[in-house]
Amino acid sequence: MADQFNMKERKEPTFVQFGDGEMVEGVLVSIDRIEVGEQKKPTLRLTIRDLETGELQSFLATYDIATKVHRSDIGYVISVRYEGEDKSVTRNGNAMKRFKVQVSDK
């Protein structure tokens, strides 16, 4: 039956880990609660659709990202750029990662 339709394989989004100055940009598709690691630590995973390629990309929300991106932003274009670590704010010996987040008004 599938041969009667134009079928396309659906793949998992490409996972992005931010490096210095790295940026992702696209339409925010979803914000999902997931558990990571052996300790099943709850966190948010954001998924965007790249405007140029149409490919899906996902990344984990740090505290900084989670405070700047809201569920009401789904469907809007967002830009997230890693700005580096803020060593003046630490938790469990880890410096806070800072991001510049921009959200379109349309």
Short mmCIF file of N, CA and C in Angstrom, two decimals:
data_model
loop_
_atom_site.label_atom_id
_atom_site.label_comp_id
_atom_site.label_asym_id
_atom_site.label_seq_id
_atom_site.Cartn_x
_atom_site.Cartn_y
_atom_site.Cartn_z
N MET A 1 0.81 -1.19 0.00
CA MET A 1 0.00 0.00 0.00
C MET A 1 0.86 1.27 0.00
N ALA A 2 2.01 1.23 0.70
CA ALA A 2 2.88 2.41 0.78
C ALA A 2 3.38 2.83 -0.59
N ASP A 3 3.45 1.89 -1.55
CA ASP A 3 3.93 2.25 -2.87
C ASP A 3 2.95 3.13 -3.64
N GLN A 4 1.74 3.30 -3.13
CA GLN A 4 0.74 4.17 -3.75
C GLN A 4 0.93 5.63 -3.34
N PHE A 5 1.80 5.88 -2.40
CA PHE A 5 2.01 7.22 -1.87
C PHE A 5 3.47 7.62 -2.03
N ASN A 6 3.72 8.90 -2.03
CA ASN A 6 5.09 9.41 -2.06
C ASN A 6 5.60 9.41 -0.62
N MET A 7 6.27 8.35 -0.23
CA MET A 7 6.71 8.17 1.16
C MET A 7 8.11 8.75 1.34
N LYS A 8 8.31 9.44 2.46
CA LYS A 8 9.62 9.96 2.81
C LYS A 8 9.95 9.50 4.22
N GLU A 9 11.19 9.05 4.37
CA GLU A 9 11.63 8.61 5.69
C GLU A 9 11.70 9.81 6.63
N ARG A 10 11.20 9.62 7.82
CA ARG A 10 11.27 10.67 8.83
C ARG A 10 12.42 10.32 9.78
N LYS A 11 13.37 11.23 9.87
CA LYS A 11 14.55 10.99 10.69
C LYS A 11 14.50 11.83 11.95
N GLU A 12 15.27 11.39 12.92
CA GLU A 12 15.40 12.13 14.16
C GLU A 12 16.13 13.44 13.89
N PRO A 13 15.78 14.51 14.60
CA PRO A 13 16.49 15.78 14.40
C PRO A 13 17.98 15.64 14.71
N THR A 14 18.79 16.44 14.02
CA THR A 14 20.22 16.50 14.29
C THR A 14 20.41 17.15 15.65
N PHE A 15 21.21 16.53 16.51
CA PHE A 15 21.43 17.07 17.85
C PHE A 15 22.58 18.07 17.81
N VAL A 16 22.36 19.25 18.36
CA VAL A 16 23.36 20.32 18.36
C VAL A 16 23.94 20.48 19.75
N GLN A 17 25.26 20.47 19.84
CA GLN A 17 25.97 20.82 21.07
C GLN A 17 26.73 22.09 20.75
N PHE A 18 26.47 23.14 21.52
CA PHE A 18 27.02 24.45 21.21
C PHE A 18 28.50 24.56 21.56
N GLY A 19 29.27 25.14 20.63
CA GLY A 19 30.65 25.52 20.85
C GLY A 19 30.72 27.04 20.87
N ASP A 20 31.88 27.59 21.15
CA ASP A 20 32.05 29.05 21.22
C ASP A 20 31.52 29.74 19.98
N GLY A 21 30.59 30.67 20.17
CA GLY A 21 30.06 31.46 19.09
C GLY A 21 29.10 30.74 18.16
N GLU A 22 28.85 29.46 18.40
CA GLU A 22 27.98 28.69 17.52
C GLU A 22 26.54 29.15 17.67
N MET A 23 25.80 29.10 16.55
CA MET A 23 24.43 29.59 16.53
C MET A 23 23.53 28.64 15.75
N VAL A 24 22.29 28.52 16.19
CA VAL A 24 21.25 27.83 15.42
C VAL A 24 20.12 28.82 15.22
N GLU A 25 19.44 28.65 14.09
CA GLU A 25 18.37 29.58 13.74
C GLU A 25 17.32 28.83 12.95
N GLY A 26 16.06 29.08 13.26
CA GLY A 26 14.98 28.44 12.53
C GLY A 26 13.66 28.63 13.25
N VAL A 27 12.64 27.97 12.71
CA VAL A 27 11.31 28.04 13.30
C VAL A 27 11.25 27.06 14.48
N LEU A 28 10.85 27.56 15.63
CA LEU A 28 10.70 26.70 16.81
C LEU A 28 9.51 25.78 16.58
N VAL A 29 9.78 24.48 16.55
CA VAL A 29 8.76 23.47 16.26
C VAL A 29 8.17 22.90 17.55
N SER A 30 9.03 22.64 18.53
CA SER A 30 8.51 22.04 19.76
C SER A 30 9.45 22.28 20.93
N ILE A 31 8.86 22.19 22.11
CA ILE A 31 9.60 22.20 23.38
C ILE A 31 9.08 20.99 24.15
N ASP A 32 9.96 20.02 24.38
CA ASP A 32 9.55 18.77 25.02
C ASP A 32 10.30 18.55 26.33
N ARG A 33 9.61 18.02 27.31
CA ARG A 33 10.25 17.61 28.56
C ARG A 33 10.81 16.21 28.35
N ILE A 34 12.10 16.07 28.65
CA ILE A 34 12.73 14.75 28.53
C ILE A 34 13.57 14.50 29.78
N GLU A 35 14.04 13.27 29.93
CA GLU A 35 14.95 12.91 31.02
C GLU A 35 16.27 12.50 30.41
N VAL A 36 17.38 13.01 30.97
CA VAL A 36 18.70 12.71 30.42
C VAL A 36 19.58 12.05 31.47
N GLY A 37 20.49 11.23 31.00
CA GLY A 37 21.47 10.60 31.87
C GLY A 37 20.90 9.46 32.70
N GLU A 38 21.81 8.82 33.40
CA GLU A 38 21.42 7.69 34.25
C GLU A 38 20.54 8.12 35.41
N GLN A 39 20.72 9.37 35.84
CA GLN A 39 19.92 9.89 36.95
C GLN A 39 18.56 10.40 36.48
N LYS A 40 18.30 10.31 35.19
CA LYS A 40 17.02 10.73 34.62
C LYS A 40 16.69 12.17 34.99
N LYS A 41 17.67 13.05 34.80
CA LYS A 41 17.51 14.46 35.13
C LYS A 41 16.52 15.11 34.15
N PRO A 42 15.44 15.73 34.66
CA PRO A 42 14.48 16.35 33.75
C PRO A 42 15.05 17.62 33.13
N THR A 43 14.83 17.79 31.84
CA THR A 43 15.28 18.98 31.12
C THR A 43 14.36 19.21 29.93
N LEU A 44 14.57 20.32 29.25
CA LEU A 44 13.78 20.64 28.06
C LEU A 44 14.63 20.43 26.81
N ARG A 45 13.99 19.90 25.78
CA ARG A 45 14.64 19.76 24.47
C ARG A 45 13.85 20.63 23.49
N LEU A 46 14.56 21.54 22.82
CA LEU A 46 13.94 22.41 21.82
C LEU A 46 14.26 21.87 20.44
N THR A 47 13.28 21.90 19.55
CA THR A 47 13.48 21.46 18.18
C THR A 47 13.11 22.61 17.25
N ILE A 48 14.00 22.89 16.31
CA ILE A 48 13.75 23.94 15.32
C ILE A 48 13.86 23.35 13.91
N ARG A 49 13.21 24.04 12.95
CA ARG A 49 13.34 23.67 11.53
C ARG A 49 14.18 24.75 10.86
N ASP A 50 15.33 24.36 10.32
CA ASP A 50 16.24 25.29 9.65
C ASP A 50 15.52 25.94 8.47
N LEU A 51 15.60 27.25 8.38
CA LEU A 51 14.90 27.99 7.33
C LEU A 51 15.44 27.70 5.93
N GLU A 52 16.73 27.43 5.82
CA GLU A 52 17.35 27.21 4.51
C GLU A 52 17.22 25.77 4.04
N THR A 53 17.49 24.83 4.93
CA THR A 53 17.52 23.42 4.53
C THR A 53 16.23 22.66 4.85
N GLY A 54 15.44 23.19 5.78
CA GLY A 54 14.23 22.48 6.20
C GLY A 54 14.51 21.36 7.18
N GLU A 55 15.79 21.14 7.51
CA GLU A 55 16.16 20.06 8.42
C GLU A 55 15.81 20.42 9.85
N LEU A 56 15.48 19.39 10.62
CA LEU A 56 15.20 19.58 12.03
C LEU A 56 16.49 19.48 12.84
N GLN A 57 16.62 20.37 13.82
CA GLN A 57 17.75 20.34 14.75
C GLN A 57 17.17 20.44 16.16
N SER A 58 17.81 19.76 17.09
CA SER A 58 17.36 19.86 18.48
C SER A 58 18.55 20.12 19.38
N PHE A 59 18.26 20.72 20.54
CA PHE A 59 19.28 20.99 21.53
C PHE A 59 18.63 21.05 22.90
N LEU A 60 19.45 20.82 23.92
CA LEU A 60 18.94 20.86 25.28
C LEU A 60 18.96 22.29 25.79
N ALA A 61 17.95 22.63 26.56
CA ALA A 61 17.85 23.97 27.11
C ALA A 61 18.65 24.05 28.40
N THR A 62 19.57 24.99 28.44
CA THR A 62 20.24 25.31 29.70
C THR A 62 19.27 26.18 30.49
N TYR A 63 19.65 26.52 31.73
CA TYR A 63 18.81 27.41 32.53
C TYR A 63 18.60 28.73 31.80
N ASP A 64 19.67 29.27 31.20
CA ASP A 64 19.59 30.54 30.49
C ASP A 64 18.61 30.47 29.32
N ILE A 65 18.70 29.43 28.52
CA ILE A 65 17.79 29.28 27.37
C ILE A 65 16.36 29.10 27.85
N ALA A 66 16.16 28.27 28.86
CA ALA A 66 14.81 27.98 29.35
C ALA A 66 14.10 29.21 29.89
N THR A 67 14.86 30.19 30.39
CA THR A 67 14.23 31.40 30.90
C THR A 67 13.90 32.39 29.78
N LYS A 68 14.50 32.19 28.60
CA LYS A 68 14.32 33.14 27.50
C LYS A 68 13.38 32.65 26.39
N VAL A 69 13.19 31.35 26.27
CA VAL A 69 12.32 30.79 25.24
C VAL A 69 11.07 30.24 25.92
N HIS A 70 9.91 30.59 25.38
CA HIS A 70 8.63 30.20 25.98
C HIS A 70 7.81 29.36 25.02
N ARG A 71 6.89 28.61 25.55
CA ARG A 71 6.01 27.79 24.69
C ARG A 71 5.25 28.65 23.70
N SER A 72 4.95 29.88 24.07
CA SER A 72 4.23 30.78 23.16
C SER A 72 5.09 31.17 21.95
N ASP A 73 6.39 30.85 21.97
CA ASP A 73 7.29 31.13 20.84
C ASP A 73 7.23 30.06 19.76
N ILE A 74 6.54 28.95 20.01
CA ILE A 74 6.43 27.90 19.01
C ILE A 74 5.76 28.47 17.76
N GLY A 75 6.38 28.23 16.61
CA GLY A 75 5.90 28.75 15.34
C GLY A 75 6.62 30.02 14.91
N TYR A 76 7.42 30.60 15.81
CA TYR A 76 8.18 31.80 15.51
C TYR A 76 9.63 31.43 15.18
N VAL A 77 10.31 32.31 14.46
CA VAL A 77 11.72 32.11 14.16
C VAL A 77 12.52 32.51 15.40
N ILE A 78 13.44 31.64 15.81
CA ILE A 78 14.32 31.96 16.93
C ILE A 78 15.77 31.81 16.48
N SER A 79 16.62 32.53 17.18
CA SER A 79 18.06 32.45 16.96
C SER A 79 18.69 32.28 18.34
N VAL A 80 19.54 31.27 18.48
CA VAL A 80 20.20 30.99 19.76
C VAL A 80 21.70 30.91 19.50
N ARG A 81 22.47 31.80 20.14
CA ARG A 81 23.93 31.81 19.96
C ARG A 81 24.62 31.67 21.31
N TYR A 82 25.57 30.75 21.36
CA TYR A 82 26.34 30.53 22.58
C TYR A 82 27.34 31.66 22.76
N GLU A 83 27.27 32.34 23.91
CA GLU A 83 28.11 33.49 24.19
C GLU A 83 29.29 33.16 25.10
N GLY A 84 29.31 31.97 25.69
CA GLY A 84 30.40 31.60 26.58
C GLY A 84 29.92 31.36 28.01
N GLU A 85 30.87 31.16 28.89
CA GLU A 85 30.55 30.86 30.30
C GLU A 85 30.65 32.11 31.16
N ASP A 86 29.76 32.17 32.14
CA ASP A 86 29.80 33.23 33.14
C ASP A 86 30.33 32.59 34.42
N LYS A 87 31.63 32.74 34.65
CA LYS A 87 32.27 32.08 35.79
C LYS A 87 31.86 32.68 37.13
N SER A 88 31.18 33.83 37.11
CA SER A 88 30.71 34.43 38.36
C SER A 88 29.47 33.72 38.90
N VAL A 89 28.84 32.88 38.05
CA VAL A 89 27.67 32.11 38.47
C VAL A 89 28.01 30.63 38.28
N THR A 90 28.11 29.89 39.38
CA THR A 90 28.45 28.47 39.29
C THR A 90 27.45 27.64 40.08
N ARG A 91 27.32 26.39 39.65
CA ARG A 91 26.49 25.42 40.35
C ARG A 91 27.19 24.08 40.22
N ASN A 92 27.41 23.44 41.35
CA ASN A 92 28.13 22.16 41.38
C ASN A 92 29.47 22.24 40.65
N GLY A 93 30.12 23.39 40.74
CA GLY A 93 31.43 23.57 40.13
C GLY A 93 31.40 23.89 38.65
N ASN A 94 30.22 24.01 38.06
CA ASN A 94 30.10 24.32 36.63
C ASN A 94 29.66 25.77 36.45
N ALA A 95 30.36 26.48 35.56
CA ALA A 95 30.01 27.87 35.26
C ALA A 95 28.73 27.90 34.41
N MET A 96 27.93 28.94 34.61
CA MET A 96 26.69 29.10 33.85
C MET A 96 27.01 29.43 32.40
N LYS A 97 26.34 28.75 31.48
CA LYS A 97 26.52 29.01 30.06
C LYS A 97 25.54 30.09 29.65
N ARG A 98 26.05 31.10 28.94
CA ARG A 98 25.23 32.24 28.52
C ARG A 98 24.92 32.15 27.03
N PHE A 99 23.68 32.49 26.68
CA PHE A 99 23.22 32.45 25.30
C PHE A 99 22.52 33.74 24.95
N LYS A 100 22.68 34.17 23.71
CA LYS A 100 21.90 35.28 23.19
C LYS A 100 20.73 34.65 22.45
N VAL A 101 19.52 34.98 22.88
CA VAL A 101 18.31 34.41 22.27
C VAL A 101 17.51 35.55 21.66
N GLN A 102 17.15 35.38 20.39
CA GLN A 102 16.29 36.34 19.70
C GLN A 102 15.08 35.60 19.16
N VAL A 103 13.91 36.27 19.24
CA VAL A 103 12.66 35.68 18.77
C VAL A 103 11.99 36.68 17.84
N SER A 104 11.50 36.19 16.70
CA SER A 104 10.85 37.07 15.73
C SER A 104 9.53 37.58 16.28
N ASP A 105 9.05 38.68 15.71
CA ASP A 105 7.78 39.22 16.16
C ASP A 105 6.62 38.75 15.27
N LYS A 106 6.89 37.90 14.30
CA LYS A 106 5.84 37.36 13.42
C LYS A 106 5.93 35.86 13.36
#
